[in-house]
Amino acid sequence: MYLQNLKLLNFRNHKKSSLNFSLGINLITGKNSQGKTNLLEAISVLLIGRSHRTTLNDTLITLGEELSLVKGDLVGGSKKECVEAVFRLGETKIVKINGVRDQKTKDLRGLMNTILFSPEDLRIAKGGPDKRRAFIDEVGEQINYDYNHLRWKYLRTLKQRNDLLKLVAARNQKREALDLWDEKLVSTGSKFIYTRRDVVKKIRPYCERIFSKINPRGVFTIDYVNDFKDSEDVEVDFLKKIKSIREYEMGRGVTLVGPHRDDLELCVGGKDVRLYGSQGEQRMVGLCLKLGELELVQKERKRSPLLLMDDVLSELDEEKRGALLGFVSQLEQSIITSTSPDYFKCVSVGEINLIEISNGSIKEMGCLKA
Amino acid sequence: MYYAAPVAILIDELTKLPGIGPKSAQRLAFYLLKISPENAKDLADAIMNVKDKIGFCNVCFNITEGDMCELCCDFDRDDSLICVVEEPRDIIAIEKTSSFKGRYHVLGGAISPIDGIGPDDLKIRELLDRLKDEKVKEIVIATNPNIEGEATAMYLAKLVKPLGVKVTRIASGLPVGGDLEYADEVTLGKALEGRREM
């Protein structure tokens, strides 16, 4: 399936916009702060179900307006699905598929996989472990339908246990009350660890191979970092560990072991890039993780995902840009923003659908041969 | 202030009700302003009446007008079976099925540290007292299938099993009359886990 068109109403700086996309590469160009990223954000809100810039839906609505609408047609073979997201000030988002209300975004994922690639992703290796956990989660939810439920269940159990730790420390609850939540945390946590371990195991070869393709001299390795990553029986070891540090946890009032503290160890040439890598190496690792995600999702879901790429090209050198565009040109559809179409001049990627944007108004420029 | 003080107070009070937001509260308040004084008094009396007359059953903690609820007084019910639920309204849901003929026990909630509810805040000790009666052979745990309900079920099972009483948990899975393809993945997964031999 691919995204054929998009209509926006009162979405950030787009009062009323409508545009068509083609198969292959769609390039949105324009100066800074004209609404390029807003356009990608609208697609992401519609098809992924969340924005990469904010969690506050109200900020998506043009200031001074009360209602915002994003609508698009997904086309594949002879099938056509109309998807729509409606935002009203102070209310929760409504998603409609073919005019019928649907509250679950995972149903959209059933139609099509969409992956957003933004400059932030190039900094995965440099940032805190939460960024790398978010990456595992993003991959996980695309290849495993149960992933989000499992994650939500674990986080909820964790919150219950953390609150209880504080209550016990303040002597408002008995210590024995912890036994129950230890067990719940361990049972949901172990399942979650197994699932994440599996996600990392699946994506690892893709990322490592892409790295050695772009940089034949370097060796890149990904490792899942968790207290029980090599454990044969996570449940047993997890429970043992959590019992042994109970006193300490009660003092701190938070749970100190479990998948909420997971990380990814990203090494180039055997050295952790977070600590020893250059900026270039860190970006390269970010790029390989993202491309690995694309390849894995394509393989697992047996269809080409839609790639949304927000101003990534300007962050890369010519060699990496070439590798990235070579990859992008093989996808069924991609929508890319850039301040200039020049990046496409030096590589041959076939035809490009060019869209120019200036102060929220959109001009379709037609085909550009590259 | 848009409203005269008494109206504002009424809207405030209505907003505290579950499922009522500021807009619905405003609508209800203006409706109440229009109705006759008799009707308003009837409503106020009905609310006060409920507060005065309705209490909790001494045995199962269901809501009741007297000391014991109708269900606990009913001699035709099976004393060997007790269904444990979170709230009185869960009893109504199960009674509507008319496929349960045992007794009930209302816990008054589920274990949830976030809400400050621990085992001691629920009617668990009272349940254990009831189980001392030799007649009870089995308890059916019908707490909600969410994290808190499952935790409560696990807690109860641990306490009750050593007493030699059989502990069962209601199944979760597909709605009857539905199509497989419309079931969400989590529910369908649960239904597969809980499959049974035919």
XYZ file of C-alpha atoms in Angstrom:
568
model
C 0.000 0.000 0.000
C 1.084 3.581 -0.480
C -0.157 7.011 0.518
C -1.828 8.582 -2.503
C -2.837 11.952 -1.164
C -3.144 14.052 1.958
C -5.577 16.731 3.049
C -4.939 19.006 6.001
C -7.195 21.430 7.801
C -5.858 23.757 10.507
C -2.822 21.568 11.119
C -0.088 23.791 12.594
C 0.723 26.317 9.826
C -1.379 24.527 7.176
C -4.770 26.247 7.111
C -6.089 24.200 4.249
C -3.740 22.091 2.161
C -4.090 19.204 -0.172
C -1.442 17.352 -2.135
C -0.798 14.158 -4.072
C 2.064 11.741 -3.619
C 3.471 9.318 -6.145
C 5.146 5.961 -5.738
C 8.906 6.120 -5.207
C 10.625 9.193 -3.829
C 8.595 12.288 -2.975
C 10.796 15.276 -2.166
C 9.380 18.221 -0.242
C 11.618 21.254 -0.507
C 11.391 24.762 0.846
C 13.245 27.187 3.072
C 13.406 26.846 6.823
C 10.151 27.165 8.822
C 7.786 26.952 5.858
C 5.939 23.829 7.041
C 7.950 20.887 5.669
C 8.258 19.087 8.973
C 4.645 19.906 9.846
C 3.639 18.005 6.745
C 5.640 14.927 7.764
C 4.327 15.268 11.297
C 0.760 15.189 9.943
C 1.465 11.942 8.087
C 3.129 10.476 11.156
C 0.184 11.456 13.357
C -2.171 9.832 10.867
C -0.312 6.611 10.098
C 1.945 5.962 13.124
C -0.536 7.409 15.576
C 1.782 9.856 17.309
C 3.916 12.896 16.650
C 7.683 12.796 17.027
C 7.694 16.345 18.308
C 4.971 16.537 20.903
C 2.647 14.461 23.018
C 0.191 17.354 23.375
C -2.388 16.966 20.631
C -3.731 20.472 21.203
C -0.499 22.003 19.904
C -1.140 20.342 16.538
C -4.191 22.539 15.988
C -3.508 25.936 14.395
C -3.491 28.536 17.155
C -6.931 30.125 17.468
C -8.773 27.230 15.813
C -10.769 24.512 17.545
C -10.625 21.611 15.138
C -7.925 20.063 13.028
C -8.208 17.327 10.441
C -5.721 15.084 8.656
C -7.020 12.803 5.935
C -5.376 10.528 3.405
C -6.051 7.711 0.959
C -4.047 4.499 1.129
C -3.977 2.614 -2.147
C -2.762 -0.907 -2.814
C -3.764 -3.066 -5.752
C -7.468 -2.524 -6.253
C -8.045 -1.591 -2.623
C -8.441 1.938 -1.366
C -8.762 2.891 2.298
C -9.530 6.371 3.486
C -7.967 7.151 6.876
C -8.683 10.223 8.912
C -7.607 11.750 12.235
C -9.693 14.437 13.912
C -8.434 16.636 16.732
C -10.625 18.898 18.814
C -9.238 21.225 21.482
C -9.131 19.449 24.838
C -10.514 16.175 23.486
C -8.887 12.890 22.558
C -8.037 12.099 18.971
C -10.586 10.298 16.820
C -9.369 7.930 14.096
C -11.674 6.914 11.271
C -11.076 4.266 8.633
C -13.394 4.591 5.637
C -15.571 6.877 7.716
C -15.942 4.346 10.534
C -14.625 5.333 13.915
C -11.762 3.279 15.263
C -9.834 3.886 18.411
C -6.881 1.630 17.890
C -3.876 2.774 15.920
C -2.678 -0.783 15.639
C -5.348 -1.289 13.044
C -3.606 1.271 10.875
C -0.426 -0.673 11.335
C -2.335 -3.631 9.989
C -2.825 -1.663 6.773
C 0.659 -0.275 6.386
C 3.926 0.176 8.279
C 5.281 3.691 8.481
C 8.754 4.545 9.752
C 9.875 8.048 10.604
C 13.533 8.959 10.321
C 14.494 12.310 11.832
C 17.837 13.912 12.755
C 17.125 12.865 16.354
C 17.591 9.246 15.274
C 21.168 9.971 14.240
C 21.836 10.767 17.884
C 20.536 7.450 19.266
C 24.087 6.326 20.033
C 24.957 9.530 21.863
C 21.840 10.122 23.961
C 20.601 8.469 27.127
C 19.491 4.824 27.361
C 15.832 5.919 27.116
C 16.434 6.798 23.449
C 17.780 3.312 22.770
C 14.926 1.665 24.669
C 12.517 3.744 22.582
C 14.244 2.366 19.488
C 13.781 -1.251 20.605
C 10.136 -0.453 21.385
C 9.596 1.133 17.975
C 10.993 -1.936 16.205
C 9.181 -4.294 18.556
C 5.731 -2.822 18.059
C 6.092 -3.189 14.303
C 7.124 -6.829 14.189
C 5.131 -8.082 17.169
C 1.458 -7.190 17.611
C 1.545 -8.119 21.274
C 4.528 -5.886 22.034
C 2.738 -2.705 23.125
C 0.333 -4.581 25.337
C 3.221 -6.359 27.023
C 5.106 -3.111 27.464
C 2.083 -1.302 28.859
C 1.361 -4.152 31.251
C 4.926 -4.117 32.540
C 5.032 -0.342 33.017
C 1.705 -0.382 34.871
C 2.899 -3.170 37.178
C 6.139 -1.243 37.713
C 4.232 1.883 38.713
C 2.130 -0.128 41.171
C 5.252 -1.626 42.720
C 7.081 1.720 42.927
C 4.126 3.296 44.709
C 3.996 0.339 47.081
C 7.739 0.654 47.839
C 7.122 4.224 48.926
C 4.104 3.189 51.025
C 6.108 0.437 52.719
C 9.010 2.798 53.379
C 6.561 5.228 55.003
C 5.111 2.304 57.004
C 1.671 2.741 55.447
C 1.724 -0.838 54.170
C 3.227 -4.042 55.429
C 6.467 -5.351 53.911
C 4.765 -8.625 53.004
C 2.542 -6.725 50.573
C 5.618 -6.481 48.331
C 5.706 -10.251 47.746
C 2.655 -10.112 45.501
C 3.996 -7.284 43.353
C 7.479 -8.813 43.205
C 5.893 -11.833 41.639
C 3.717 -9.827 39.233
C 6.704 -7.684 38.202
C 8.847 -10.731 37.602
C 6.237 -12.587 35.568
C 5.344 -9.650 33.266
C 8.965 -8.416 33.281
C 10.426 -11.762 32.233
C 8.043 -12.020 29.303
C 8.985 -8.506 28.282
C 12.711 -9.277 28.554
C 12.332 -12.387 26.384
C 10.438 -10.350 23.795
C 12.983 -7.529 23.723
C 15.837 -10.010 23.584
C 14.164 -11.531 20.555
C 13.670 -8.120 18.884
C 17.361 -7.274 19.296
C 18.379 -10.702 18.065
C 16.304 -10.176 14.938
C 17.479 -6.671 14.050
C 21.144 -7.200 14.894
C 22.294 -8.948 11.673
C 20.572 -6.350 9.463
C 22.233 -3.369 11.140
C 25.633 -5.040 11.313
C 25.534 -6.008 7.643
C 24.500 -2.523 6.506
C 27.379 -1.037 8.483
C 29.976 -3.243 6.878
C 28.487 -2.486 3.462
C 28.932 1.276 3.888
C 32.205 0.968 5.771
C 33.964 -2.297 4.826
C 36.856 -1.642 7.223
C 34.736 -1.272 10.352
C 33.012 -3.866 12.500
C 29.791 -2.918 14.210
C 28.119 -4.946 16.957
C 24.854 -4.529 18.846
C 24.247 -6.077 22.232
C 21.163 -6.088 24.425
C 22.083 -4.801 27.885
C 20.013 -6.280 30.680
C 20.883 -7.869 34.015
C 19.509 -11.176 32.789
C 20.398 -11.089 29.122
C 22.259 -14.410 29.179
C 20.052 -16.025 31.783
C 18.556 -19.417 30.931
C 15.606 -18.837 33.206
C 14.970 -15.118 33.530
C 12.050 -15.597 35.888
C 14.122 -17.412 38.517
C 17.104 -15.049 38.336
C 14.924 -11.942 38.269
C 13.057 -13.018 41.406
C 16.307 -13.898 43.190
C 17.785 -10.512 42.351
C 14.738 -8.514 43.357
C 14.525 -10.277 46.718
C 18.196 -9.618 47.397
C 17.991 -5.861 46.914
C 14.642 -5.232 48.604
C 16.109 -3.230 51.515
C 17.969 -0.968 49.143
C 14.919 -0.486 46.914
C 12.775 0.437 49.905
C 15.299 3.117 50.790
C 15.237 4.521 47.287
C 11.504 4.068 46.737
C 11.932 2.789 43.174
C 12.417 -0.528 41.434
C 16.062 -0.856 40.439
C 16.103 -3.985 38.283
C 14.017 -4.865 35.278
C 13.555 -4.068 31.613
C 12.761 -0.415 32.360
C 16.523 -0.033 32.766
C 17.483 -1.832 29.548
C 20.016 -0.419 27.121
C 21.727 -1.263 23.855
C 25.484 -1.506 23.683
C 26.616 -0.183 20.316
C 30.260 -0.919 19.511
C 32.430 -0.030 16.525
C 35.687 -1.966 16.386
C 34.962 -3.336 19.856
C 34.651 0.107 21.438
C 31.436 1.617 22.785
C 30.561 4.455 20.378
C 28.723 6.364 23.067
C 31.976 6.814 24.946
C 34.695 6.490 22.327
C 33.052 7.146 18.959
C 33.481 10.308 16.929
C 30.419 12.322 15.932
C 30.665 10.758 12.478
C 30.733 7.224 13.878
C 27.784 7.965 16.140
C 25.745 9.233 13.193
C 26.774 6.258 11.141
C 25.511 3.939 13.881
C 22.223 5.849 14.051
C 21.873 5.511 10.288
C 22.566 1.765 10.373
C 20.039 1.189 13.156
C 17.365 3.014 11.203
C 18.134 1.254 7.910
C 18.232 -2.054 9.770
C 14.756 -1.286 11.119
C 13.508 -0.619 7.580
C 14.950 -3.861 6.236
C 13.713 -5.944 9.150
C 10.164 -4.566 8.985
C 10.108 -5.111 5.241
C 11.210 -8.709 5.720
C 8.956 -9.527 8.676
C 5.809 -7.866 7.350
C 6.529 -8.947 3.760
C 5.776 -5.505 2.368
C 7.619 -2.261 1.861
C 7.138 0.270 4.657
C 6.492 3.957 3.989
C 9.549 5.971 4.964
C 9.185 9.532 6.236
C 12.554 11.255 6.351
C 12.828 14.637 8.011
C 15.882 16.654 6.988
C 18.346 13.832 7.531
C 20.329 14.319 4.326
C 21.976 17.559 5.447
C 23.429 15.766 8.466
C 25.367 13.181 6.484
C 28.505 13.224 4.340
C 28.384 12.325 0.665
C 29.310 8.674 1.141
C 26.606 7.988 3.730
C 24.085 10.057 1.808
C 24.715 7.917 -1.251
C 24.254 4.718 0.711
C 21.054 6.036 2.279
C 19.552 7.210 -1.011
C 20.484 3.939 -2.695
C 18.461 2.224 -0.032
C 15.581 4.671 -0.204
C 15.263 4.283 -3.980
C 14.388 0.599 -3.505
C 11.410 1.342 -1.268
C 7.885 1.400 -2.624
C 7.368 4.906 -1.308
C 9.260 7.515 0.659
C 8.488 11.107 1.573
C 11.558 13.213 2.251
C 12.029 16.823 3.322
C 15.095 18.836 2.445
C 15.998 22.500 2.076
C 17.442 21.794 -1.357
C 16.946 19.209 -4.118
C 20.699 19.334 -4.827
C 21.440 16.279 -2.715
C 19.783 14.169 -5.367
C 21.882 15.528 -8.224
C 24.970 13.450 -7.571
C 23.250 10.076 -7.225
C 21.018 8.327 -9.685
C 17.815 7.342 -7.934
C 15.403 7.538 -10.858
C 12.432 9.854 -10.947
C 11.517 12.087 -8.049
C 8.168 13.730 -7.376
C 9.042 17.282 -6.367
C 6.841 19.329 -4.067
C 7.662 22.893 -3.133
C 6.357 24.491 -0.006
C 6.394 28.137 0.946
C 4.706 29.578 4.011
C 2.211 26.741 4.275
C 1.159 26.810 0.630
C 2.018 23.831 -1.509
C 3.027 23.682 -5.155
C 3.356 20.386 -6.992
C 6.301 20.714 -9.361
C 5.945 17.357 -11.069
C 8.698 14.963 -11.974
C 12.364 15.630 -11.545
C 14.784 13.303 -13.286
C 17.819 12.491 -11.242
C -18.114 33.955 37.507
C -20.718 33.215 34.846
C -23.357 31.737 37.144
C -25.106 32.794 40.306
C -23.395 31.082 43.247
C -26.072 28.376 43.909
C -25.961 27.304 40.251
C -22.184 27.193 40.289
C -22.269 24.988 43.401
C -24.778 22.637 41.748
C -22.596 22.361 38.614
C -19.538 21.701 40.795
C -21.341 18.921 42.632
C -22.603 17.326 39.420
C -19.117 17.401 37.898
C -17.942 15.158 40.733
C -20.189 12.345 39.440
C -18.551 9.666 37.274
C -18.934 10.151 33.537
C -20.109 13.759 33.928
C -17.863 16.488 32.534
C -18.307 20.248 32.912
C -20.554 20.488 29.843
C -22.928 17.690 30.853
C -23.001 19.111 34.372
C -24.045 22.477 33.005
C -26.785 20.868 30.934
C -28.116 18.894 33.898
C -28.011 21.960 36.127
C -30.063 24.032 33.696
C -32.517 21.193 33.334
C -32.888 21.002 37.101
C -33.532 24.746 37.213
C -36.511 24.246 34.928
C -38.271 21.332 36.653
C -41.027 21.827 39.217
C -40.126 22.050 42.910
C -41.949 18.723 43.515
C -39.838 16.898 40.973
C -36.673 18.398 42.396
C -37.711 17.343 45.876
C -38.430 13.804 44.653
C -34.924 13.571 43.260
C -33.343 14.965 46.418
C -35.435 12.591 48.552
C -34.484 9.621 46.402
C -30.809 10.394 46.912
C -31.193 10.867 50.657
C -33.339 7.760 50.901
C -30.613 5.649 49.334
C -28.056 7.072 51.721
C -30.298 6.451 54.745
C -31.650 3.018 53.979
C -29.047 1.196 51.960
C -26.133 -0.433 53.687
C -23.860 -3.396 53.145
C -24.828 -7.024 53.688
C -23.253 -8.475 56.838
C -22.253 -11.620 55.011
C -21.228 -10.789 51.443
C -20.984 -6.943 51.473
C -23.423 -6.556 48.620
C -25.682 -3.494 48.902
C -28.890 -4.192 50.813
C -31.798 -2.590 52.613
C -31.657 -4.819 55.677
C -28.847 -6.617 57.464
C -28.535 -9.356 54.882
C -28.988 -9.126 51.140
C -31.565 -11.081 49.164
C -28.978 -13.333 47.647
C -27.590 -14.385 51.016
C -31.132 -15.042 52.346
C -32.103 -17.181 49.359
C -32.278 -20.829 50.531
C -32.205 -22.251 47.025
C -28.657 -21.136 46.399
C -25.641 -23.423 46.540
C -23.635 -22.848 49.741
C -20.611 -24.781 48.493
C -19.765 -22.180 45.858
C -18.705 -18.559 46.401
C -18.074 -16.090 43.573
C -15.656 -13.293 44.543
C -16.153 -9.943 42.800
C -14.726 -6.432 43.137
C -17.907 -4.325 43.280
C -21.647 -4.865 43.948
C -22.394 -3.951 40.319
C -20.379 -6.998 39.232
C -22.941 -9.163 41.028
C -25.685 -7.655 38.887
C -23.698 -8.460 35.748
C -23.235 -12.079 36.799
C -26.826 -12.445 38.027
C -28.066 -11.366 34.590
C -26.370 -14.433 33.103
C -28.447 -16.631 35.465
C -25.773 -19.289 35.082
C -24.395 -18.911 38.588
C -26.380 -20.311 41.489
C -23.876 -20.020 44.327
C -23.195 -17.266 46.840
C -21.229 -14.045 46.371
C -18.552 -12.085 48.152
C -17.791 -8.431 47.368
C -14.225 -7.310 48.048
C -14.922 -3.607 47.618
C -12.142 -3.033 45.089
C -8.839 -4.520 43.982
C -5.301 -4.331 45.337
C -3.768 -1.185 43.847
C -0.908 0.641 45.578
C -1.356 3.588 43.182
C -4.754 4.205 44.753
C -3.421 3.331 48.193
C -5.474 0.129 48.387
C -3.769 -2.819 50.067
C -5.140 -6.266 51.012
C -6.241 -4.945 54.417
C -8.555 -2.407 52.797
C -10.551 -5.177 51.103
C -12.999 -7.622 52.648
C -10.497 -10.477 52.484
C -10.432 -11.411 56.162
C -14.219 -11.654 56.058
C -13.957 -14.007 53.072
C -11.516 -16.251 54.928
C -13.914 -16.345 57.888
C -16.662 -17.525 55.578
C -14.412 -20.280 54.242
C -14.006 -21.755 57.735
C -17.516 -23.066 57.217
C -17.042 -26.643 55.990
C -19.786 -26.245 53.421
C -17.699 -24.137 50.991
C -15.935 -26.322 48.420
C -14.937 -23.844 45.739
C -14.424 -20.117 45.185
C -14.676 -18.570 41.721
C -12.530 -15.435 41.420
C -14.296 -12.986 39.114
C -12.158 -9.862 39.581
C -11.539 -7.760 36.463
C -8.987 -9.147 33.973
C -6.669 -6.121 34.348
C -3.364 -5.825 36.236
C -4.965 -4.982 39.582
C -7.694 -7.606 39.265
C -5.173 -10.291 38.301
C -2.914 -9.348 41.213
C -5.863 -9.591 43.595
C -6.797 -12.989 42.146
C -3.237 -14.233 42.625
C -3.175 -12.968 46.203
C -6.476 -14.668 47.028
C -5.458 -17.945 45.414
C -2.330 -18.071 47.591
C -4.345 -17.514 50.758
C -7.229 -19.820 49.995
C -5.546 -22.852 48.444
C -3.851 -23.998 51.703
C -7.315 -24.139 53.302
C -8.225 -27.004 51.013
C -10.804 -25.014 49.063
C -10.745 -25.278 45.287
C -9.886 -21.950 43.611
C -10.968 -21.181 40.043
C -10.639 -18.075 37.861
C -13.202 -17.004 35.253
C -11.903 -17.406 31.689
C -11.121 -14.528 29.355
C -11.440 -14.740 25.613
C -13.757 -14.272 22.690
C -17.197 -12.701 22.969
C -19.983 -15.085 21.989
C -21.619 -14.356 18.653
C -18.557 -12.459 17.436
C -16.331 -13.184 14.489
C -12.757 -14.317 14.999
C -11.426 -11.746 12.563
C -12.828 -8.846 14.574
C -11.244 -9.888 17.870
C -8.243 -7.812 18.901
C -4.887 -9.599 19.039
C -4.577 -9.613 22.820
C -8.022 -11.119 23.415
C -7.536 -13.693 20.676
C -4.136 -14.592 22.143
C -5.736 -15.069 25.568
C -8.453 -17.224 24.029
C -5.832 -19.439 22.394
C -3.951 -19.781 25.674
C -7.142 -20.847 27.430
C -8.272 -23.361 24.781
C -9.763 -26.643 25.996
C -9.992 -30.174 24.732
C -13.258 -31.267 23.171
